[in-house]
Amino acid sequence: MATVTYDHAERLYPGAERPAVDDFNLEIADGEFLVLVGPSGCGKSTSLRMLAGLEEVTSGSIRIGDRDVTNLPPKERDIAMVFQNYALYPHMTVGDNMAFSLKMAKVPKEQRMERVKEAAKLLDLEQYLERKPKALSGGQRQRVAMGRAIVRQPQVFCMDEPLSNLDAKLRVSTRTQIAALQQRLGVTTVYVTHDQVEAMTMGDRVAVLKDGVLQQADTPLNLYDKPANLFVAGFIGSPAMNLLAAHNVDGHAKIGDVEVPVDRSAASKAKGDITVGVRPEAWRIVGEGEGIPIKVNVVEELGADGFVYGSSGAEGTPDQVTIRIDGRRTHHKGDTIYVTTDPSNVHVFDTETGVRLS
Amino acid sequence: MTTSVRFRVLRVMLLAAFAVFFFGPLLAMLDFSTRGAGGGRSWDAWANLVQDPELRSAIVTSLLLAVFTVVLSLVLLVPTMIWVRLRVPWAGRLLESLCLLPLTIPALVIVVGITNVYQWVTYLLGDSALNLTFVYVVLVLPYAYRSLDSALSSIDAATLSEAARSLGAGWFTVIGRIIVPNIWTGVLSAAFISVALVLGEFTVASLLNYNNMQVVINLLGKSDANTSVAASLAALVFAFVLLMLLSFVGRSRRDAEGA
C-alpha cells in the first residue's frame, strides 16, 4: 500500500533564477496510474527524479505512504525506475539485468530465478534470458527494462518516457500493454511523457505542468472538458482546441463583427477581454451568413471523420481554425463555410490571466 | 599494368620496406646477441638474462615496478574518475589538466623537482628501487587517464548508475559492479600502456640512482655487449607483444559496439 505525496516540493538548481519545479503539491492514490505531462523543460522529469531520489528536493517534502523520503538515498525508497533509453547493463545477460535488484536485496538464488522467470513469462521474454541486451530489438529492450522494475516488486514505479525510443506502431501497442500490466499489478505508478495522447490514454489521472508549475491534475476527461486555463486548453486534445480572442460585450463574446453565444455568467466574470475556446468537434456548420465565415485551406479526410483547416478574416481568430466534419461530407479547398457553436460547448477564459471562467 | 595491380605492387613494396626498417635492427640484435666468441652461434648471452645476478634482479625489479605502478595508478584513477564524472562533473577539466601535466614536463625537470621529496621517501620506506613506483605513477597518469576517459565516454555512466541506484545499489556497487565491468577494456589498455612505459623507463631511474632493467642494460653495454643487446631485444619484444594485445583489446571493443 503506497500513496505518493508531493508536499510543496521544490527543486531550485544552483544559479537558476526560477525553480525547475515550483511548489509542487500532488496526492497520488495507492495503485493509481498518474501521468505527468507537459512540454519539454516543464519540470515533469525533474519531479519524477525527485521522487526517485535522483534529484535533490530543495524545499518541501515527498512522502511514499507515511514515510518521508525527502532525504533518503534512492536505494532506500523502494521504487523502481524505467528510463527512456532503458539503461540496461550491457555486460549482463537479460536474466542478470532483471535479477539485479534482487541480488542487491540479497534474495536467495532460487527465489531470484523464480521471480525473474515469472516476470519474463509476463513480458514474453522467456527465450531471451541468456542474451545480452545488445542482441535484442528496441521493443524487447523496453520490455526487459519493464521486467527489471517489476521483479523488484516496488511500492512505486517511476517511468521516464519509456516509450519515446520506440517506433510509432510499437509505441501504441506497448502503451496499452503497460496500462494493462499496471492495472494487473496494482502498483502505484508515476509516468512521465511529453505526448498528450499517451497521457490521456494511459493515465487514471493526468497532471499537466508548465514552467515548473502544476497547472491542473484531473482525470483525462475532466482535463478535456474543463481545462483550468488557457495552457491546458491548448495542450490537451488533438487537434488542439481553437482559441479565439474576443471582446466581452454585455455577456456576449464578439469576435470581429460576429457574436458568439457564450455562457453569460462566465463572461460577466471577466474584467477585460476574453478568449473563447472551441474544440474542433464543437463547431456546427450553418447556412451562409449565419456564423463565422471560414475559408477552407486544407481538408483532411480520414474516413470516419475529417478535419477542415481554414482561416477567417475576423479579427482575433487564429491563423488556422480547425473544424471536425462528417467524413462523408466534402468541402473543397477555397470554399467558404459558416460555422457557429453552442454556449455549452464554449470554454471561456480571461485573456489576461488565462484562467477559466465558464 | 592495370591500376589495381600497380596499387598492389606498390603496397607490397611499401610493406617490404617497412619490414626491413622494422625487423632489420631486431634481427641484427638477435644475430649479435647469439654470436659465439670464436665464431658460430652461442646462447650464452641469453642465458645470462637469468644467470647474471645483477641483471636478473634488475629484471625482477622492473617487472615488480610495472605491477605496482599499474595497481596503484588504477586504484587512484578509476574511482576518482568515475566519481568526478558522476558527482562533480565541473571538476573534470581540472582533473584532466592535472593528469596530463606530466606529459608537458620533461623527465629531467621532474627528477630535479622530485629529488628532495625522494629523500623523504627513502627515509620513510627504506632504500629500494621499488620506491620508483610513486614517480612512475605520475609518469603514466596521462596515458592511463586517456584510456580510461575514452572508455568512460563511450558508456552512459550517469544513467547506468541512476538505474542501479534506483534499484537498490549503493555507490560501491555502482562503481564495482556496473561501471568498472563496462570500462574494462579501458582499464586493460591503461594497464598495458603503463607496463610498456615502466619497462622502457631509463631517465628517472638513472638520475635517481636506482637500478632498474634499463639502467643495468646500459651498464652492461660497457662490459658485456652481447648480454646487454639480448636484454634490450627481450624488453623490446615484450613491449611489442603488450602493445599488440592492446590493439586487439581495442578492436574487440569496437566490434562489440558495432554489433
mmCIF file of N, CA and C in Angstrom, chain B residues 52-161:
data_model
loop_
_atom_site.group_PDB
_atom_site.id
_atom_site.type_symbol
_atom_site.label_atom_id
_atom_site.label_comp_id
_atom_site.label_asym_id
_atom_site.label_seq_id
_atom_site.Cartn_x
_atom_site.Cartn_y
_atom_site.Cartn_z
ATOM 1 N N ASP B 52 72.941 -14.019 -14.704
ATOM 2 C CA ASP B 52 73.638 -12.875 -14.133
ATOM 3 C C ASP B 52 72.811 -12.297 -12.993
ATOM 4 N N PRO B 53 73.329 -12.333 -11.772
ATOM 5 C CA PRO B 53 72.503 -11.944 -10.626
ATOM 6 C C PRO B 53 72.057 -10.499 -10.703
ATOM 7 N N GLU B 54 72.941 -9.612 -11.169
ATOM 8 C CA GLU B 54 72.595 -8.195 -11.195
ATOM 9 C C GLU B 54 71.474 -7.940 -12.205
ATOM 10 N N LEU B 55 71.643 -8.535 -13.388
ATOM 11 C CA LEU B 55 70.632 -8.338 -14.429
ATOM 12 C C LEU B 55 69.314 -8.970 -14.027
ATOM 13 N N ARG B 56 69.417 -10.167 -13.436
ATOM 14 C CA ARG B 56 68.197 -10.866 -13.050
ATOM 15 C C ARG B 56 67.424 -10.027 -12.036
ATOM 16 N N SER B 57 68.108 -9.518 -11.043
ATOM 17 C CA SER B 57 67.392 -8.754 -10.021
ATOM 18 C C SER B 57 66.839 -7.461 -10.613
ATOM 19 N N ALA B 58 67.548 -6.893 -11.597
ATOM 20 C CA ALA B 58 67.034 -5.673 -12.231
ATOM 21 C C ALA B 58 65.763 -5.972 -13.016
ATOM 22 N N ILE B 59 65.756 -7.152 -13.690
ATOM 23 C CA ILE B 59 64.546 -7.521 -14.448
ATOM 24 C C ILE B 59 63.378 -7.712 -13.496
ATOM 25 N N VAL B 60 63.644 -8.419 -12.385
ATOM 26 C CA VAL B 60 62.588 -8.648 -11.391
ATOM 27 C C VAL B 60 62.087 -7.297 -10.865
ATOM 28 N N THR B 61 63.033 -6.405 -10.564
ATOM 29 C CA THR B 61 62.644 -5.079 -10.066
ATOM 30 C C THR B 61 61.737 -4.366 -11.057
ATOM 31 N N SER B 62 62.131 -4.387 -12.336
ATOM 32 C CA SER B 62 61.323 -3.690 -13.339
ATOM 33 C C SER B 62 59.938 -4.298 -13.462
ATOM 34 N N LEU B 63 59.878 -5.650 -13.416
ATOM 35 C CA LEU B 63 58.560 -6.297 -13.528
ATOM 36 C C LEU B 63 57.691 -5.936 -12.324
ATOM 37 N N LEU B 64 58.300 -5.958 -11.129
ATOM 38 C CA LEU B 64 57.547 -5.591 -9.923
ATOM 39 C C LEU B 64 57.086 -4.138 -10.002
ATOM 40 N N LEU B 65 58.003 -3.289 -10.474
ATOM 41 C CA LEU B 65 57.645 -1.864 -10.627
ATOM 42 C C LEU B 65 56.439 -1.715 -11.546
ATOM 43 N N ALA B 66 56.460 -2.505 -12.641
ATOM 44 C CA ALA B 66 55.348 -2.426 -13.589
ATOM 45 C C ALA B 66 54.042 -2.797 -12.890
ATOM 46 N N VAL B 67 54.079 -3.891 -12.140
ATOM 47 C CA VAL B 67 52.865 -4.366 -11.463
ATOM 48 C C VAL B 67 52.381 -3.323 -10.446
ATOM 49 N N PHE B 68 53.306 -2.865 -9.600
ATOM 50 C CA PHE B 68 52.907 -1.903 -8.563
ATOM 51 C C PHE B 68 52.371 -0.615 -9.175
ATOM 52 N N THR B 69 53.042 -0.163 -10.223
ATOM 53 C CA THR B 69 52.612 1.087 -10.866
ATOM 54 C C THR B 69 51.202 0.950 -11.416
ATOM 55 N N VAL B 70 50.972 -0.183 -12.095
ATOM 56 C CA VAL B 70 49.647 -0.404 -12.673
ATOM 57 C C VAL B 70 48.591 -0.418 -11.567
ATOM 58 N N VAL B 71 48.853 -1.187 -10.528
ATOM 59 C CA VAL B 71 47.866 -1.331 -9.456
ATOM 60 C C VAL B 71 47.593 0.029 -8.806
ATOM 61 N N LEU B 72 48.666 0.706 -8.439
ATOM 62 C CA LEU B 72 48.483 1.972 -7.727
ATOM 63 C C LEU B 72 47.795 3.025 -8.609
ATOM 64 N N SER B 73 48.210 3.094 -9.880
ATOM 65 C CA SER B 73 47.610 4.138 -10.730
ATOM 66 C C SER B 73 46.134 3.837 -10.968
ATOM 67 N N LEU B 74 45.788 2.557 -11.132
ATOM 68 C CA LEU B 74 44.375 2.229 -11.355
ATOM 69 C C LEU B 74 43.546 2.459 -10.104
ATOM 70 N N VAL B 75 44.110 2.072 -8.959
ATOM 71 C CA VAL B 75 43.380 2.268 -7.703
ATOM 72 C C VAL B 75 43.114 3.756 -7.479
ATOM 73 N N LEU B 76 44.087 4.571 -7.851
ATOM 74 C CA LEU B 76 43.901 6.018 -7.698
ATOM 75 C C LEU B 76 42.927 6.581 -8.729
ATOM 76 N N LEU B 77 43.128 6.196 -9.976
ATOM 77 C CA LEU B 77 42.416 6.870 -11.065
ATOM 78 C C LEU B 77 40.982 6.409 -11.267
ATOM 79 N N VAL B 78 40.770 5.076 -11.265
ATOM 80 C CA VAL B 78 39.443 4.565 -11.653
ATOM 81 C C VAL B 78 38.328 5.128 -10.761
ATOM 82 N N PRO B 79 38.416 4.968 -9.431
ATOM 83 C CA PRO B 79 37.325 5.514 -8.614
ATOM 84 C C PRO B 79 37.229 7.034 -8.713
ATOM 85 N N THR B 80 38.393 7.701 -8.775
ATOM 86 C CA THR B 80 38.365 9.168 -8.855
ATOM 87 C C THR B 80 37.650 9.628 -10.120
ATOM 88 N N MET B 81 38.021 9.015 -11.243
ATOM 89 C CA MET B 81 37.434 9.464 -12.495
ATOM 90 C C MET B 81 35.943 9.184 -12.556
ATOM 91 N N ILE B 82 35.542 8.016 -12.046
ATOM 92 C CA ILE B 82 34.106 7.690 -12.049
ATOM 93 C C ILE B 82 33.367 8.673 -11.157
ATOM 94 N N TRP B 83 33.934 8.929 -9.986
ATOM 95 C CA TRP B 83 33.281 9.820 -9.025
ATOM 96 C C TRP B 83 33.147 11.237 -9.599
ATOM 97 N N VAL B 84 34.230 11.694 -10.213
ATOM 98 C CA VAL B 84 34.191 13.044 -10.793
ATOM 99 C C VAL B 84 33.132 13.112 -11.894
ATOM 100 N N ARG B 85 33.089 12.072 -12.717
ATOM 101 C CA ARG B 85 32.133 12.087 -13.828
ATOM 102 C C ARG B 85 30.691 12.081 -13.328
ATOM 103 N N LEU B 86 30.446 11.317 -12.260
ATOM 104 C CA LEU B 86 29.063 11.178 -11.801
ATOM 105 C C LEU B 86 28.639 12.289 -10.853
ATOM 106 N N ARG B 87 29.549 12.731 -10.006
ATOM 107 C CA ARG B 87 29.119 13.612 -8.925
ATOM 108 C C ARG B 87 29.634 15.042 -9.030
ATOM 109 N N VAL B 88 30.837 15.224 -9.534
ATOM 110 C CA VAL B 88 31.385 16.590 -9.600
ATOM 111 C C VAL B 88 31.915 16.882 -11.003
ATOM 112 N N PRO B 89 31.023 16.857 -12.001
ATOM 113 C CA PRO B 89 31.474 16.997 -13.389
ATOM 114 C C PRO B 89 32.269 18.289 -13.633
ATOM 115 N N TRP B 90 31.985 19.323 -12.851
ATOM 116 C CA TRP B 90 32.714 20.575 -13.078
ATOM 117 C C TRP B 90 34.200 20.414 -12.793
ATOM 118 N N ALA B 91 34.578 19.406 -12.007
ATOM 119 C CA ALA B 91 35.992 19.202 -11.688
ATOM 120 C C ALA B 91 36.700 18.383 -12.762
ATOM 121 N N GLY B 92 35.951 17.956 -13.776
ATOM 122 C CA GLY B 92 36.523 17.105 -14.821
ATOM 123 C C GLY B 92 37.705 17.747 -15.529
ATOM 124 N N ARG B 93 37.531 19.025 -15.892
ATOM 125 C CA ARG B 93 38.594 19.738 -16.581
ATOM 126 C C ARG B 93 39.868 19.826 -15.734
ATOM 127 N N LEU B 94 39.659 20.116 -14.457
ATOM 128 C CA LEU B 94 40.781 20.239 -13.531
ATOM 129 C C LEU B 94 41.537 18.914 -13.447
ATOM 130 N N LEU B 95 40.763 17.830 -13.283
ATOM 131 C CA LEU B 95 41.375 16.507 -13.191
ATOM 132 C C LEU B 95 42.152 16.197 -14.465
ATOM 133 N N GLU B 96 41.553 16.529 -15.604
ATOM 134 C CA GLU B 96 42.199 16.243 -16.873
ATOM 135 C C GLU B 96 43.534 16.984 -16.983
ATOM 136 N N SER B 97 43.512 18.288 -16.662
ATOM 137 C CA SER B 97 44.762 19.034 -16.835
ATOM 138 C C SER B 97 45.816 18.560 -15.835
ATOM 139 N N LEU B 98 45.382 18.186 -14.634
ATOM 140 C CA LEU B 98 46.338 17.653 -13.656
ATOM 141 C C LEU B 98 46.972 16.370 -14.169
ATOM 142 N N CYS B 99 46.121 15.498 -14.737
ATOM 143 C CA CYS B 99 46.625 14.197 -15.183
ATOM 144 C C CYS B 99 47.512 14.331 -16.410
ATOM 145 N N LEU B 100 47.236 15.338 -17.235
ATOM 146 C CA LEU B 100 48.024 15.473 -18.462
ATOM 147 C C LEU B 100 49.314 16.269 -18.247
ATOM 148 N N LEU B 101 49.409 16.890 -17.072
ATOM 149 C CA LEU B 101 50.566 17.740 -16.780
ATOM 150 C C LEU B 101 51.915 17.034 -16.982
ATOM 151 N N PRO B 102 52.076 15.784 -16.493
ATOM 152 C CA PRO B 102 53.380 15.129 -16.637
ATOM 153 C C PRO B 102 53.855 15.039 -18.083
ATOM 154 N N LEU B 103 52.919 15.054 -19.035
ATOM 155 C CA LEU B 103 53.321 14.994 -20.445
ATOM 156 C C LEU B 103 54.130 16.219 -20.835
ATOM 157 N N THR B 104 53.788 17.347 -20.245
ATOM 158 C CA THR B 104 54.381 18.601 -20.686
ATOM 159 C C THR B 104 55.679 18.918 -19.955
ATOM 160 N N ILE B 105 55.950 18.163 -18.883
ATOM 161 C CA ILE B 105 57.165 18.440 -18.115
ATOM 162 C C ILE B 105 58.224 17.394 -18.465
ATOM 163 N N PRO B 106 59.408 17.801 -18.902
ATOM 164 C CA PRO B 106 60.452 16.819 -19.241
ATOM 165 C C PRO B 106 60.841 15.995 -18.012
ATOM 166 N N ALA B 107 61.204 14.742 -18.274
ATOM 167 C CA ALA B 107 61.548 13.833 -17.181
ATOM 168 C C ALA B 107 62.654 14.436 -16.309
ATOM 169 N N LEU B 108 63.585 15.103 -16.954
ATOM 170 C CA LEU B 108 64.714 15.680 -16.221
ATOM 171 C C LEU B 108 64.224 16.680 -15.180
ATOM 172 N N VAL B 109 63.282 17.504 -15.581
ATOM 173 C CA VAL B 109 62.751 18.519 -14.672
ATOM 174 C C VAL B 109 62.012 17.856 -13.512
ATOM 175 N N ILE B 110 61.250 16.816 -13.842
ATOM 176 C CA ILE B 110 60.536 16.095 -12.784
ATOM 177 C C ILE B 110 61.532 15.569 -11.770
ATOM 178 N N VAL B 111 62.623 14.974 -12.270
ATOM 179 C CA VAL B 111 63.616 14.396 -11.360
ATOM 180 C C VAL B 111 64.212 15.465 -10.452
ATOM 181 N N VAL B 112 64.606 16.566 -11.052
ATOM 182 C CA VAL B 112 65.215 17.635 -10.260
ATOM 183 C C VAL B 112 64.247 18.089 -9.173
ATOM 184 N N GLY B 113 62.986 18.208 -9.569
ATOM 185 C CA GLY B 113 61.989 18.665 -8.608
ATOM 186 C C GLY B 113 61.703 17.653 -7.531
ATOM 187 N N ILE B 114 61.800 16.378 -7.904
ATOM 188 C CA ILE B 114 61.302 15.343 -7.011
ATOM 189 C C ILE B 114 62.390 14.795 -6.088
ATOM 190 N N THR B 115 63.661 15.149 -6.377
ATOM 191 C CA THR B 115 64.765 14.574 -5.599
ATOM 192 C C THR B 115 64.592 14.794 -4.096
ATOM 193 N N ASN B 116 64.229 16.010 -3.729
ATOM 194 C CA ASN B 116 64.061 16.300 -2.299
ATOM 195 C C ASN B 116 62.968 15.456 -1.673
ATOM 196 N N VAL B 117 61.858 15.329 -2.415
ATOM 197 C CA VAL B 117 60.762 14.504 -1.907
ATOM 198 C C VAL B 117 61.244 13.074 -1.719
ATOM 199 N N TYR B 118 62.065 12.621 -2.668
ATOM 200 C CA TYR B 118 62.504 11.235 -2.603
ATOM 201 C C TYR B 118 63.438 10.955 -1.433
ATOM 202 N N GLN B 119 64.124 11.995 -0.978
ATOM 203 C CA GLN B 119 64.938 11.770 0.226
ATOM 204 C C GLN B 119 64.043 11.355 1.379
ATOM 205 N N TRP B 120 62.877 11.981 1.447
ATOM 206 C CA TRP B 120 61.914 11.605 2.498
ATOM 207 C C TRP B 120 61.348 10.210 2.259
ATOM 208 N N VAL B 121 61.034 9.922 0.989
ATOM 209 C CA VAL B 121 60.502 8.592 0.677
ATOM 210 C C VAL B 121 61.500 7.533 1.102
ATOM 211 N N THR B 122 62.791 7.753 0.765
ATOM 212 C CA THR B 122 63.830 6.797 1.115
ATOM 213 C C THR B 122 63.962 6.677 2.637
ATOM 214 N N TYR B 123 63.869 7.814 3.285
ATOM 215 C CA TYR B 123 63.986 7.849 4.746
ATOM 216 C C TYR B 123 62.858 7.048 5.383
ATOM 217 N N LEU B 124 61.643 7.196 4.860
ATOM 218 C CA LEU B 124 60.481 6.544 5.460
ATOM 219 C C LEU B 124 60.347 5.078 5.064
ATOM 220 N N LEU B 125 60.618 4.768 3.789
ATOM 221 C CA LEU B 125 60.334 3.416 3.290
ATOM 222 C C LEU B 125 61.592 2.572 3.085
ATOM 223 N N GLY B 126 62.754 3.134 3.342
ATOM 224 C CA GLY B 126 63.984 2.389 3.106
ATOM 225 C C GLY B 126 64.421 2.558 1.668
ATOM 226 N N ASP B 127 65.674 2.211 1.396
ATOM 227 C CA ASP B 127 66.228 2.445 0.074
ATOM 228 C C ASP B 127 65.947 1.248 -0.821
ATOM 229 N N SER B 128 64.920 1.354 -1.638
ATOM 230 C CA SER B 128 64.620 0.255 -2.551
ATOM 231 C C SER B 128 64.251 0.842 -3.896
ATOM 232 N N ALA B 129 64.648 0.133 -4.962
ATOM 233 C CA ALA B 129 64.305 0.619 -6.313
ATOM 234 C C ALA B 129 62.798 0.657 -6.499
ATOM 235 N N LEU B 130 62.074 -0.104 -5.678
ATOM 236 C CA LEU B 130 60.615 -0.142 -5.817
ATOM 237 C C LEU B 130 59.970 1.197 -5.460
ATOM 238 N N ASN B 131 60.753 2.045 -4.755
ATOM 239 C CA ASN B 131 60.239 3.389 -4.464
ATOM 240 C C ASN B 131 59.914 4.165 -5.725
ATOM 241 N N LEU B 132 60.529 3.738 -6.827
ATOM 242 C CA LEU B 132 60.252 4.411 -8.108
ATOM 243 C C LEU B 132 58.775 4.350 -8.484
ATOM 244 N N THR B 133 58.048 3.397 -7.879
ATOM 245 C CA THR B 133 56.618 3.261 -8.167
ATOM 246 C C THR B 133 55.910 4.614 -8.149
ATOM 247 N N PHE B 134 56.226 5.421 -7.123
ATOM 248 C CA PHE B 134 55.483 6.674 -6.951
ATOM 249 C C PHE B 134 55.679 7.623 -8.123
ATOM 250 N N VAL B 135 56.934 7.786 -8.514
ATOM 251 C CA VAL B 135 57.169 8.709 -9.629
ATOM 252 C C VAL B 135 56.645 8.110 -10.939
ATOM 253 N N TYR B 136 56.683 6.778 -11.048
ATOM 254 C CA TYR B 136 56.145 6.151 -12.258
ATOM 255 C C TYR B 136 54.637 6.327 -12.361
ATOM 256 N N VAL B 137 53.971 6.278 -11.214
ATOM 257 C CA VAL B 137 52.523 6.508 -11.241
ATOM 258 C C VAL B 137 52.239 7.882 -11.849
ATOM 259 N N VAL B 138 53.053 8.853 -11.470
ATOM 260 C CA VAL B 138 52.880 10.199 -12.035
ATOM 261 C C VAL B 138 53.142 10.173 -13.546
ATOM 262 N N LEU B 139 54.198 9.450 -13.945
ATOM 263 C CA LEU B 139 54.542 9.420 -15.366
ATOM 264 C C LEU B 139 53.461 8.748 -16.223
ATOM 265 N N VAL B 140 52.801 7.717 -15.687
ATOM 266 C CA VAL B 140 51.811 7.010 -16.512
ATOM 267 C C VAL B 140 50.437 7.679 -16.460
ATOM 268 N N LEU B 141 50.251 8.648 -15.563
ATOM 269 C CA LEU B 141 48.941 9.292 -15.410
ATOM 270 C C LEU B 141 48.314 9.739 -16.742
ATOM 271 N N PRO B 142 49.045 10.463 -17.599
ATOM 272 C CA PRO B 142 48.401 10.955 -18.821
ATOM 273 C C PRO B 142 47.850 9.830 -19.690
ATOM 274 N N TYR B 143 48.640 8.743 -19.820
ATOM 275 C CA TYR B 143 48.222 7.649 -20.695
ATOM 276 C C TYR B 143 47.052 6.893 -20.086
ATOM 277 N N ALA B 144 47.156 6.603 -18.794
ATOM 278 C CA ALA B 144 46.079 5.891 -18.123
ATOM 279 C C ALA B 144 44.807 6.733 -18.153
ATOM 280 N N TYR B 145 44.966 8.033 -17.932
ATOM 281 C CA TYR B 145 43.796 8.922 -17.935
ATOM 282 C C TYR B 145 43.091 8.882 -19.280
ATOM 283 N N ARG B 146 43.879 8.981 -20.364
ATOM 284 C CA ARG B 146 43.285 8.981 -21.707
ATOM 285 C C ARG B 146 42.494 7.709 -21.981
ATOM 286 N N SER B 147 43.106 6.543 -21.659
ATOM 287 C CA SER B 147 42.406 5.273 -21.926
ATOM 288 C C SER B 147 41.105 5.215 -21.141
ATOM 289 N N LEU B 148 41.187 5.553 -19.849
ATOM 290 C CA LEU B 148 40.004 5.440 -19.001
ATOM 291 C C LEU B 148 38.940 6.448 -19.427
ATOM 292 N N ASP B 149 39.393 7.633 -19.787
ATOM 293 C CA ASP B 149 38.441 8.677 -20.155
ATOM 294 C C ASP B 149 37.665 8.294 -21.408
ATOM 295 N N SER B 150 38.365 7.719 -22.396
ATOM 296 C CA SER B 150 37.631 7.373 -23.613
ATOM 297 C C SER B 150 36.678 6.215 -23.340
ATOM 298 N N ALA B 151 37.087 5.290 -22.466
ATOM 299 C CA ALA B 151 36.177 4.189 -22.136
ATOM 300 C C ALA B 151 34.938 4.711 -21.403
ATOM 301 N N LEU B 152 35.153 5.638 -20.484
ATOM 302 C CA LEU B 152 34.029 6.193 -19.721
ATOM 303 C C LEU B 152 33.100 6.999 -20.626
ATOM 304 N N SER B 153 33.687 7.678 -21.616
ATOM 305 C CA SER B 153 32.849 8.483 -22.501
ATOM 306 C C SER B 153 31.978 7.613 -23.394
ATOM 307 N N SER B 154 32.429 6.371 -23.616
ATOM 308 C CA SER B 154 31.682 5.528 -24.547
ATOM 309 C C SER B 154 30.455 4.894 -23.894
ATOM 310 N N ILE B 155 30.312 5.014 -22.568
ATOM 311 C CA ILE B 155 29.097 4.485 -21.940
ATOM 312 C C ILE B 155 28.339 5.641 -21.288
ATOM 313 N N ASP B 156 27.056 5.402 -21.066
ATOM 314 C CA ASP B 156 26.247 6.428 -20.425
ATOM 315 C C ASP B 156 26.314 6.197 -18.917
ATOM 316 N N ALA B 157 27.453 6.591 -18.343
ATOM 317 C CA ALA B 157 27.712 6.261 -16.932
ATOM 318 C C ALA B 157 26.642 6.832 -16.008
ATOM 319 N N ALA B 158 26.188 8.044 -16.304
ATOM 320 C CA ALA B 158 25.237 8.689 -15.395
ATOM 321 C C ALA B 158 23.927 7.902 -15.318
ATOM 322 N N THR B 159 23.368 7.552 -16.473
ATOM 323 C CA THR B 159 22.090 6.836 -16.450
ATOM 324 C C THR B 159 22.240 5.429 -15.886
ATOM 325 N N LEU B 160 23.351 4.753 -16.253
ATOM 326 C CA LEU B 160 23.564 3.408 -15.723
ATOM 327 C C LEU B 160 23.613 3.448 -14.199
ATOM 328 N N SER B 161 24.286 4.447 -13.658
ATOM 329 C CA SER B 161 24.403 4.493 -12.205
ATOM 330 C C SER B 161 23.066 4.874 -11.577
#
